[in-house]
């Protein structure tokens, strides 16, 4: 897709753009970083300089100054005309992204690939703003791009099929782990991971357990690195809640993805989580975090309920061919650091057991939210495991 001597353009020099620019430059490309905000450009230049120097001091990089020379920071779209790949990472707004893609296409050379780092918008709708939509693709990096190996590669409806393989090869050459996903809301990770937050919130709202106990159950008994409430506080409710709401709307209000008022109120209060000092938990100095009730029977029920919902989501994504089994597993182990792939988890627990948990919830609540995937039902009936490789 791209030779080392070809340049990469990065549009938007915020958290994601600066990180993607760093990855591309370390991989050997010249990188043009474009932003329409000069202060943002300056900040990203300073941050990149400091980061590369620090990496050199730690012995992780031999040639920080050589890599720094590969960057051009610009507020002029014309400077992107020498690039063979442009990755857009500006504000998450469809109209604004469509405008920039239409403008980029006018500047870019004929064989330049145009990629978007959108996390929740339709790549197809972004591509539709272009005269040559076949050269548009989604490359969804995770935060922070230099540290997170996963990249979701998302062909739009219009994307030239050959571009998918080329994009995957390029990501591998940048040291990334690409997975291919269909252009549906949330792609893989932001779709499959939703119950980790949503079901935990539901369990809390029903008064089945407090937040600390749910977090304890998921970490101690489930093996997750962070409990759902601690994780939502870490991500920030301005990001996590908005993704949930977008996914819910984009799925035509499927109750499986329904947002929670508990989280919405936090956002309204400005209690965004760790970054504002308060979210579900209070992070003010001297404030002790609440203690969990370490009841293993209750904890196991909570953990199995959340895990069953996650497995159902992954099995349904497999059934609907959103991604291959292997890519679904890579996405959750590398994108959200789950202790194991959800399809493997389904095999380990056995589909019949997962189905039993879901059917019992479905019967208890009578809600579509708990409907089991047809594939899960088939696997349980045939006593089959999922073939992952
Ligand atoms: N932050 C994350 O965790 C994360 C993860 C994956 C994907 N994304 C996606 O990446 C994109 C960028 O997110 P971010 O967190 O880096 O945002 P950010 O707010 O940190 O940075 C966005 C940058 O884009 C610039 N910008 C905005 N509109 C512009 C325009 N019209 N022309 C040129 N520059 C413009 C802003 O000045 C800013 O510097 C979004 O689409 C987001 O959904 C974010």
Tab-separated table of C-alpha atoms and ligand atoms in Angstrom:
chain	number	residue	atom	x	y	z
A	1	UNK	CA	0.000	0.000	0.000
A	2	UNK	CA	2.818	2.337	0.885
A	3	UNK	CA	6.595	2.349	0.493
A	4	UNK	CA	8.778	3.648	3.310
A	5	UNK	CA	9.710	6.680	1.214
A	6	UNK	CA	6.068	7.650	0.726
A	7	UNK	CA	4.482	10.196	3.000
A	8	UNK	CA	1.559	9.801	5.345
A	9	UNK	CA	-0.799	12.662	6.135
A	10	UNK	CA	-2.574	12.859	9.464
A	11	UNK	CA	-5.535	15.205	9.688
A	12	UNK	CA	-6.264	16.321	13.245
A	13	UNK	CA	-3.418	16.602	15.728
A	14	UNK	CA	-5.307	15.661	18.903
A	15	UNK	CA	-4.814	12.605	21.092
A	16	UNK	CA	-5.363	10.102	18.277
A	17	UNK	CA	-3.812	12.045	15.385
A	18	UNK	CA	-0.572	12.713	17.274
A	19	UNK	CA	-0.363	9.056	18.287
A	20	UNK	CA	-0.973	7.794	14.752
A	21	UNK	CA	1.604	10.273	13.427
A	22	UNK	CA	4.147	8.906	15.912
A	23	UNK	CA	3.489	5.323	14.786
A	24	UNK	CA	3.817	6.217	11.092
A	25	UNK	CA	7.045	8.180	11.619
A	26	UNK	CA	8.648	5.429	13.690
A	27	UNK	CA	7.684	3.015	10.887
A	28	UNK	CA	9.869	5.165	8.599
A	29	UNK	CA	7.453	7.481	6.778
A	30	UNK	CA	7.578	11.194	6.377
A	31	UNK	CA	4.454	12.508	8.099
A	32	UNK	CA	2.506	15.674	7.437
A	33	UNK	CA	0.351	16.577	10.428
A	34	UNK	CA	-2.480	18.939	9.522
A	35	UNK	CA	-4.831	20.730	11.909
A	36	UNK	CA	-6.961	23.842	11.488
A	37	UNK	CA	-6.071	24.918	15.010
A	38	UNK	CA	-2.550	26.321	15.361
A	39	UNK	CA	-2.492	25.907	19.126
A	40	UNK	CA	-3.348	22.208	18.732
A	41	UNK	CA	-0.582	21.833	16.147
A	42	UNK	CA	1.933	23.421	18.491
A	43	UNK	CA	0.853	21.249	21.385
A	44	UNK	CA	1.176	18.076	19.328
A	45	UNK	CA	4.617	19.108	18.039
A	46	UNK	CA	5.814	19.717	21.598
A	47	UNK	CA	4.248	16.513	22.880
A	48	UNK	CA	5.710	14.405	20.067
A	49	UNK	CA	9.167	15.911	20.590
A	50	UNK	CA	9.021	15.203	24.328
A	51	UNK	CA	7.710	11.659	23.818
A	52	UNK	CA	10.337	10.698	21.253
A	53	UNK	CA	13.115	12.140	23.386
A	54	UNK	CA	11.846	10.256	26.418
A	55	UNK	CA	11.722	7.026	24.398
A	56	UNK	CA	15.337	7.586	23.402
A	57	UNK	CA	16.375	8.244	27.023
A	58	UNK	CA	14.725	4.976	28.023
A	59	UNK	CA	16.657	3.189	25.282
A	60	UNK	CA	13.505	2.314	23.344
A	61	UNK	CA	14.499	4.459	20.359
A	62	UNK	CA	17.951	5.110	18.917
A	63	UNK	CA	17.251	8.068	16.667
A	64	UNK	CA	14.676	10.481	18.089
A	65	UNK	CA	16.046	13.477	16.187
A	66	UNK	CA	16.041	11.564	12.893
A	67	UNK	CA	12.396	10.617	13.461
A	68	UNK	CA	11.512	14.177	14.437
A	69	UNK	CA	12.893	15.385	11.125
A	70	UNK	CA	10.291	13.276	9.359
A	71	UNK	CA	7.446	15.507	10.611
A	72	UNK	CA	5.922	18.560	9.001
A	73	UNK	CA	3.236	20.396	10.977
A	74	UNK	CA	0.892	22.419	8.835
A	75	UNK	CA	-2.387	24.317	8.820
A	76	UNK	CA	-2.474	24.260	5.035
A	77	UNK	CA	-4.322	21.416	3.320
A	78	UNK	CA	-2.098	21.848	0.225
A	79	UNK	CA	0.766	20.306	2.160
A	80	UNK	CA	-1.041	16.967	2.094
A	81	UNK	CA	-0.788	16.682	-1.690
A	82	UNK	CA	2.506	14.728	-1.494
A	83	UNK	CA	0.941	12.006	0.717
A	84	UNK	CA	-0.035	8.535	-0.503
A	85	UNK	CA	-2.107	7.797	2.583
A	86	UNK	CA	-4.053	10.324	4.640
A	87	UNK	CA	-5.567	9.291	7.954
A	88	UNK	CA	-8.258	11.577	9.326
A	89	UNK	CA	-8.625	11.923	13.110
A	90	UNK	CA	-10.673	15.092	13.640
A	91	UNK	CA	-13.814	15.683	15.667
A	92	UNK	CA	-16.383	12.834	15.658
A	93	UNK	CA	-19.043	14.583	13.590
A	94	UNK	CA	-20.313	13.170	10.299
A	95	UNK	CA	-20.895	16.501	8.556
A	96	UNK	CA	-17.484	17.854	9.504
A	97	UNK	CA	-15.798	14.617	8.435
A	98	UNK	CA	-17.669	14.608	5.103
A	99	UNK	CA	-16.564	18.192	4.475
A	100	UNK	CA	-12.921	17.403	5.169
A	101	UNK	CA	-13.006	14.281	2.975
A	102	UNK	CA	-14.443	16.252	0.073
A	103	UNK	CA	-11.709	18.864	0.572
A	104	UNK	CA	-8.964	16.244	1.000
A	105	UNK	CA	-9.919	14.542	-2.228
A	106	UNK	CA	-9.300	17.788	-4.099
A	107	UNK	CA	-5.778	18.072	-2.629
A	108	UNK	CA	-4.722	14.441	-2.634
A	109	UNK	CA	-2.860	12.774	-5.485
A	110	UNK	CA	-4.878	10.337	-7.605
A	111	UNK	CA	-3.710	7.139	-5.943
A	112	UNK	CA	-3.808	8.481	-2.383
A	113	UNK	CA	-5.783	6.304	0.039
A	114	UNK	CA	-8.075	8.221	2.388
A	115	UNK	CA	-8.663	6.635	5.789
A	116	UNK	CA	-10.819	7.631	8.733
A	117	UNK	CA	-10.180	6.857	12.379
A	118	UNK	CA	-13.836	7.288	13.296
A	119	UNK	CA	-14.933	5.172	16.245
A	120	UNK	CA	-18.672	5.301	15.731
A	121	UNK	CA	-19.662	6.846	12.408
A	122	UNK	CA	-20.457	5.000	9.195
A	123	UNK	CA	-17.350	4.760	6.983
A	124	UNK	CA	-19.748	4.326	4.064
A	125	UNK	CA	-21.388	7.691	4.825
A	126	UNK	CA	-17.970	9.369	5.035
A	127	UNK	CA	-16.858	7.749	1.739
A	128	UNK	CA	-20.063	8.970	0.094
A	129	UNK	CA	-18.726	12.529	0.319
A	130	UNK	CA	-15.948	11.615	-2.153
A	131	UNK	CA	-15.886	11.423	-5.950
A	132	UNK	CA	-13.736	8.286	-5.655
A	133	UNK	CA	-15.241	6.541	-2.632
A	134	UNK	CA	-13.450	3.300	-3.576
A	135	UNK	CA	-10.235	4.739	-2.092
A	136	UNK	CA	-11.783	5.385	1.318
A	137	UNK	CA	-11.382	2.934	4.212
A	138	UNK	CA	-11.683	2.934	8.002
A	139	UNK	CA	-8.520	2.442	10.072
A	140	UNK	CA	-9.678	2.506	13.675
A	141	UNK	CA	-6.727	2.809	16.058
A	142	UNK	CA	-7.131	2.468	19.807
A	143	UNK	CA	-6.013	4.941	22.429
A	144	UNK	CA	-3.076	5.465	22.776
A	145	UNK	CA	-2.100	4.399	19.234
A	146	UNK	CA	1.619	3.837	19.959
A	147	UNK	CA	0.780	1.358	22.752
A	148	UNK	CA	-2.363	-0.357	21.523
A	149	UNK	CA	-1.653	-2.975	18.871
A	150	UNK	CA	-5.201	-3.411	17.607
A	151	UNK	CA	-6.421	-1.633	14.466
A	152	UNK	CA	-9.886	-2.310	13.069
A	153	UNK	CA	-9.814	-2.196	9.266
A	154	UNK	CA	-13.256	-1.223	7.974
A	155	UNK	CA	-14.081	-1.350	4.299
A	156	UNK	CA	-16.989	0.899	3.366
A	157	UNK	CA	-19.613	-0.426	0.999
A	158	UNK	CA	-17.781	1.409	-1.795
A	159	UNK	CA	-14.177	0.484	-0.836
A	160	UNK	CA	-12.125	-1.301	-3.539
A	161	UNK	CA	-11.809	-4.891	-2.219
A	162	UNK	CA	-8.028	-5.028	-2.893
A	163	UNK	CA	-7.530	-2.101	-0.517
A	164	UNK	CA	-8.439	-4.217	2.511
A	165	UNK	CA	-5.474	-6.582	2.107
A	166	UNK	CA	-3.134	-3.670	1.379
A	167	UNK	CA	-4.308	-1.851	4.491
A	168	UNK	CA	-3.822	-4.965	6.612
A	169	UNK	CA	-0.294	-5.467	5.266
A	170	UNK	CA	0.587	-1.850	5.997
A	171	UNK	CA	-0.710	-2.114	9.565
A	172	UNK	CA	1.342	-5.275	10.127
A	173	UNK	CA	4.424	-3.440	8.802
A	174	UNK	CA	3.719	-0.716	11.391
A	175	UNK	CA	3.749	-3.366	14.126
A	176	UNK	CA	-0.034	-3.406	14.503
A	177	UNK	CA	-2.550	-6.247	14.726
A	178	UNK	CA	-5.238	-5.555	12.131
A	179	UNK	CA	-8.689	-7.133	12.247
A	180	UNK	CA	-11.262	-6.699	9.514
A	181	UNK	CA	-14.802	-5.723	10.410
A	182	UNK	CA	-17.952	-4.895	8.527
A	183	UNK	CA	-19.076	-1.293	8.568
A	184	UNK	CA	-21.720	-1.649	11.273
A	185	UNK	CA	-22.140	0.482	14.431
A	186	UNK	CA	-19.289	0.137	16.913
A	187	UNK	CA	-17.371	-2.125	14.490
A	188	UNK	CA	-16.110	-4.991	16.696
A	189	UNK	CA	-14.863	-3.654	20.008
A	190	UNK	CA	-17.340	-0.855	20.619
A	191	UNK	CA	-20.178	-3.249	19.849
A	192	UNK	CA	-19.100	-6.470	21.544
A	193	UNK	CA	-17.882	-4.736	24.726
A	194	UNK	CA	-21.128	-2.810	25.377
A	195	UNK	CA	-22.628	-5.312	27.869
A	196	UNK	CA	-19.558	-4.989	30.084
A	197	UNK	CA	-20.828	-1.529	30.924
A	198	UNK	CA	-24.549	-1.846	30.218
A	199	UNK	CA	-25.231	-5.038	32.148
A	200	UNK	CA	-23.121	-3.906	35.099
A	201	UNK	CA	-25.150	-0.685	35.226
A	202	UNK	CA	-28.372	-2.639	35.029
A	203	UNK	CA	-27.322	-4.918	37.901
A	204	UNK	CA	-26.440	-1.838	39.952
A	205	UNK	CA	-29.666	0.002	39.108
A	206	UNK	CA	-31.714	-2.991	40.186
A	207	UNK	CA	-29.955	-2.932	43.544
A	208	UNK	CA	-28.552	-6.441	43.133
A	209	UNK	CA	-25.133	-5.185	44.219
A	210	UNK	CA	-23.217	-1.961	44.704
A	211	UNK	CA	-20.554	-0.748	42.271
A	212	UNK	CA	-17.576	-1.861	44.319
A	213	UNK	CA	-19.004	-5.372	44.590
A	214	UNK	CA	-19.697	-5.583	40.852
A	215	UNK	CA	-16.166	-4.336	40.115
A	216	UNK	CA	-14.760	-6.889	42.567
A	217	UNK	CA	-16.770	-9.730	40.960
A	218	UNK	CA	-15.556	-8.885	37.459
A	219	UNK	CA	-11.892	-8.499	38.419
A	220	UNK	CA	-11.453	-11.145	41.110
A	221	UNK	CA	-13.855	-13.772	39.812
A	222	UNK	CA	-13.900	-12.890	36.102
A	223	UNK	CA	-10.221	-12.022	35.646
A	224	UNK	CA	-10.877	-8.657	33.953
A	225	UNK	CA	-8.176	-6.038	34.503
A	226	UNK	CA	-10.589	-3.342	35.649
A	227	UNK	CA	-14.143	-3.543	36.927
A	228	UNK	CA	-16.800	-1.902	34.719
A	229	UNK	CA	-17.374	1.129	36.981
A	230	UNK	CA	-13.686	1.806	37.506
A	231	UNK	CA	-13.174	1.375	33.752
A	232	UNK	CA	-16.020	3.746	32.777
A	233	UNK	CA	-14.563	6.323	35.201
A	234	UNK	CA	-11.172	5.813	33.576
A	235	UNK	CA	-12.465	6.149	29.993
A	236	UNK	CA	-14.574	9.173	30.969
A	237	UNK	CA	-18.354	9.367	30.750
A	238	UNK	CA	-18.180	12.009	28.017
A	239	UNK	CA	-16.642	9.283	25.822
A	240	UNK	CA	-18.146	6.049	27.180
A	241	UNK	CA	-21.739	7.280	27.540
A	242	UNK	CA	-21.689	8.996	24.152
A	243	UNK	CA	-20.448	5.818	22.439
A	244	UNK	CA	-23.225	3.813	24.127
A	245	UNK	CA	-25.871	6.311	23.059
A	246	UNK	CA	-24.539	6.436	19.483
A	247	UNK	CA	-24.428	2.639	19.215
A	248	UNK	CA	-27.968	2.396	20.660
A	249	UNK	CA	-29.342	4.927	18.149
A	250	UNK	CA	-27.401	3.404	15.267
A	251	UNK	CA	-28.857	-0.022	16.007
A	252	UNK	CA	-32.349	1.404	15.622
A	253	UNK	CA	-32.831	1.402	19.402
A	254	UNK	CA	-32.132	-2.272	20.002
A	255	UNK	CA	-32.681	-2.705	23.795
A	256	UNK	CA	-29.446	-4.726	24.039
A	257	UNK	CA	-27.549	-1.440	23.815
A	258	UNK	CA	-29.835	0.774	25.895
A	259	UNK	CA	-27.938	3.495	27.801
A	260	UNK	CA	-28.452	4.066	31.518
A	261	UNK	CA	-29.783	7.122	33.334
A	262	UNK	CA	-27.280	6.525	36.119
A	263	UNK	CA	-24.452	7.210	33.689
A	264	UNK	CA	-26.281	9.975	31.814
A	265	UNK	CA	-26.775	11.940	35.041
A	266	UNK	CA	-23.030	11.728	35.757
A	267	UNK	CA	-22.345	13.277	32.388
A	268	UNK	CA	-24.925	16.016	33.026
A	269	UNK	CA	-23.333	16.761	36.399
A	270	UNK	CA	-19.904	16.996	34.809
A	271	UNK	CA	-18.745	14.072	36.910
A	272	UNK	CA	-16.768	12.651	34.032
A	273	UNK	CA	-14.677	10.173	36.002
A	274	UNK	CA	-11.023	10.232	36.925
A	275	UNK	CA	-10.280	13.260	34.758
A	276	UNK	CA	-12.707	15.451	36.723
A	277	UNK	CA	-11.928	13.894	40.093
A	278	UNK	CA	-15.337	12.306	40.411
A	279	UNK	CA	-17.449	9.815	38.516
A	280	UNK	CA	-19.051	6.707	39.946
A	281	UNK	CA	-16.297	6.916	42.549
A	282	UNK	CA	-14.902	9.965	44.292
A	283	UNK	CA	-11.173	10.357	43.571
A	284	UNK	CA	-10.598	13.358	45.840
A	285	UNK	CA	-7.496	13.007	47.960
A	286	UNK	CA	-8.197	11.475	51.319
A	287	UNK	CA	-11.464	9.869	50.173
A	288	UNK	CA	-11.475	6.125	50.592
A	289	UNK	CA	-12.973	4.046	47.791
A	290	UNK	CA	-15.943	1.909	48.896
A	291	UNK	CA	-15.288	-1.659	49.949
A	292	UNK	CA	-16.946	-4.549	48.089
A	293	UNK	CA	-19.086	-7.203	49.676
A	294	UNK	CA	-16.959	-10.253	48.961
A	295	UNK	CA	-19.805	-12.722	48.660
A	296	UNK	CA	-18.662	-15.400	46.203
A	297	UNK	CA	-22.145	-16.719	45.424
A	298	UNK	CA	-23.470	-13.261	44.572
A	299	UNK	CA	-20.207	-12.349	42.819
A	300	UNK	CA	-20.325	-15.435	40.614
A	301	UNK	CA	-23.930	-14.714	39.612
A	302	UNK	CA	-22.978	-11.167	38.629
A	303	UNK	CA	-19.875	-12.233	36.753
A	304	UNK	CA	-21.657	-15.014	34.850
A	305	UNK	CA	-24.525	-12.708	33.890
A	306	UNK	CA	-22.186	-10.075	32.440
A	307	UNK	CA	-19.957	-12.660	30.746
A	308	UNK	CA	-22.987	-14.447	29.240
A	309	UNK	CA	-24.174	-11.134	27.769
A	310	UNK	CA	-20.694	-10.457	26.346
A	311	UNK	CA	-20.459	-13.949	24.863
A	312	UNK	CA	-23.906	-13.583	23.307
A	313	UNK	CA	-22.813	-10.336	21.677
A	314	UNK	CA	-19.664	-11.951	20.225
A	315	UNK	CA	-21.556	-15.036	19.023
A	316	UNK	CA	-24.184	-12.840	17.365
A	317	UNK	CA	-21.424	-10.776	15.681
A	318	UNK	CA	-19.945	-14.031	14.359
A	319	UNK	CA	-23.363	-15.189	13.170
A	320	UNK	CA	-23.933	-11.892	11.334
A	321	UNK	CA	-20.417	-12.100	9.787
A	322	UNK	CA	-19.306	-8.818	11.313
A	323	UNK	CA	-15.832	-10.384	11.595
A	324	UNK	CA	-14.137	-13.779	11.574
A	325	UNK	CA	-13.932	-15.793	14.798
A	326	UNK	CA	-10.194	-15.182	14.969
A	327	UNK	CA	-10.566	-11.423	14.510
A	328	UNK	CA	-13.341	-11.254	17.113
A	329	UNK	CA	-11.010	-12.931	19.608
A	330	UNK	CA	-8.065	-10.666	18.738
A	331	UNK	CA	-10.288	-7.591	19.021
A	332	UNK	CA	-11.379	-8.245	22.606
A	333	UNK	CA	-8.063	-9.541	23.899
A	334	UNK	CA	-6.002	-6.742	22.308
A	335	UNK	CA	-8.535	-3.887	22.112
A	336	UNK	CA	-10.050	-4.149	25.599
A	337	UNK	CA	-7.608	-6.608	27.209
A	338	UNK	CA	-10.184	-9.244	28.162
A	339	UNK	CA	-8.637	-12.215	29.946
A	340	UNK	CA	-9.626	-14.450	27.039
A	341	UNK	CA	-11.565	-14.335	23.813
A	342	UNK	CA	-15.337	-14.435	24.222
A	343	UNK	CA	-15.793	-17.299	21.754
A	344	UNK	CA	-13.174	-19.324	23.643
A	345	UNK	CA	-15.043	-18.408	26.829
A	346	UNK	CA	-18.233	-19.737	25.236
A	347	UNK	CA	-16.450	-23.011	24.426
A	348	UNK	CA	-15.030	-23.248	27.953
A	349	UNK	CA	-18.372	-22.635	29.676
A	350	UNK	CA	-20.227	-24.541	26.947
A	351	UNK	CA	-22.907	-22.921	24.837
A	352	UNK	CA	-25.693	-24.742	26.737
A	353	UNK	CA	-24.685	-23.089	30.023
A	354	UNK	CA	-24.478	-19.609	28.445
A	355	UNK	CA	-27.861	-20.159	26.841
A	356	UNK	CA	-29.328	-21.255	30.158
A	357	UNK	CA	-28.206	-17.982	31.808
A	358	UNK	CA	-29.645	-15.883	28.987
A	359	UNK	CA	-32.908	-17.796	28.717
A	360	UNK	CA	-33.418	-17.505	32.446
A	361	UNK	CA	-32.891	-13.709	32.270
A	362	UNK	CA	-35.164	-13.516	29.246
A	363	UNK	CA	-37.893	-15.393	31.060
A	364	UNK	CA	-37.474	-13.367	34.246
A	365	UNK	CA	-37.559	-9.934	32.578
A	366	UNK	CA	-39.504	-10.672	29.397
A	367	UNK	CA	-37.199	-8.231	27.596
A	368	UNK	CA	-35.743	-8.498	24.117
A	369	UNK	CA	-32.474	-7.319	25.624
A	370	UNK	CA	-31.831	-10.874	26.826
A	371	UNK	CA	-32.639	-12.704	23.585
A	372	UNK	CA	-30.056	-15.330	22.791
A	373	UNK	CA	-28.296	-15.422	19.436
A	374	UNK	CA	-29.660	-18.036	17.054
A	375	UNK	CA	-26.108	-19.307	16.688
A	376	UNK	CA	-25.756	-19.776	20.448
A	377	UNK	CA	-28.996	-21.760	20.442
A	378	UNK	CA	-27.723	-23.950	17.592
A	379	UNK	CA	-24.381	-24.557	19.287
A	380	UNK	CA	-26.149	-25.554	22.489
A	381	UNK	CA	-28.566	-27.851	20.665
A	382	UNK	CA	-25.795	-29.583	18.702
A	383	UNK	CA	-23.422	-29.602	21.707
A	384	UNK	CA	-20.858	-27.930	19.485
A	385	UNK	CA	-17.935	-25.642	20.153
A	386	UNK	CA	-16.926	-22.697	17.959
A	387	UNK	CA	-13.961	-23.250	15.675
A	388	UNK	CA	-11.734	-20.252	16.221
A	389	UNK	CA	-8.687	-20.577	13.881
B	1	LIG	N1	-9.920	9.393	21.931
B	1	LIG	C1	-10.128	8.105	21.739
B	1	LIG	O1	-10.072	7.274	22.663
B	1	LIG	C2	-10.407	7.614	20.350
B	1	LIG	C3	-10.169	6.266	20.046
B	1	LIG	C4	-10.390	5.819	18.729
B	1	LIG	C5	-10.874	6.703	17.775
B	1	LIG	N2	-11.122	8.001	18.111
B	1	LIG	C6	-11.608	8.892	17.051
B	1	LIG	O2	-10.513	9.664	16.592
B	1	LIG	C7	-10.962	10.968	16.183
B	1	LIG	C8	-10.189	12.037	16.942
B	1	LIG	O3	-10.346	11.851	18.322
B	1	LIG	P1	-9.368	12.543	19.387
B	1	LIG	O4	-9.696	11.937	20.717
B	1	LIG	O5	-7.962	12.525	18.885
B	1	LIG	O6	-9.921	14.036	19.331
B	1	LIG	P2	-9.202	15.382	19.831
B	1	LIG	O7	-10.295	16.299	20.208
B	1	LIG	O8	-8.111	15.084	20.806
B	1	LIG	O9	-8.484	15.939	18.500
B	1	LIG	C9	-9.174	16.359	17.365
B	1	LIG	C10	-8.291	17.349	16.606
B	1	LIG	O10	-8.909	17.626	15.362
B	1	LIG	C11	-8.805	19.011	15.106
B	1	LIG	N3	-9.918	19.379	14.224
B	1	LIG	C12	-11.233	19.415	14.524
B	1	LIG	N4	-11.939	19.758	13.431
B	1	LIG	C13	-11.048	19.929	12.430
B	1	LIG	C14	-11.161	20.265	11.062
B	1	LIG	N5	-12.347	20.506	10.497
B	1	LIG	N6	-10.041	20.335	10.309
B	1	LIG	C15	-8.839	20.085	10.861
B	1	LIG	N7	-8.655	19.750	12.165
B	1	LIG	C16	-9.763	19.682	12.926
B	1	LIG	C17	-8.869	19.688	16.453
B	1	LIG	O11	-8.239	20.963	16.416
B	1	LIG	C18	-8.103	18.689	17.330
B	1	LIG	O12	-6.735	18.992	17.379
B	1	LIG	C19	-12.470	10.964	16.414
B	1	LIG	O13	-13.105	10.577	15.224
B	1	LIG	C20	-12.645	9.898	17.499
B	1	LIG	O14	-13.925	9.327	17.479
B	1	LIG	C21	-10.892	8.475	19.362
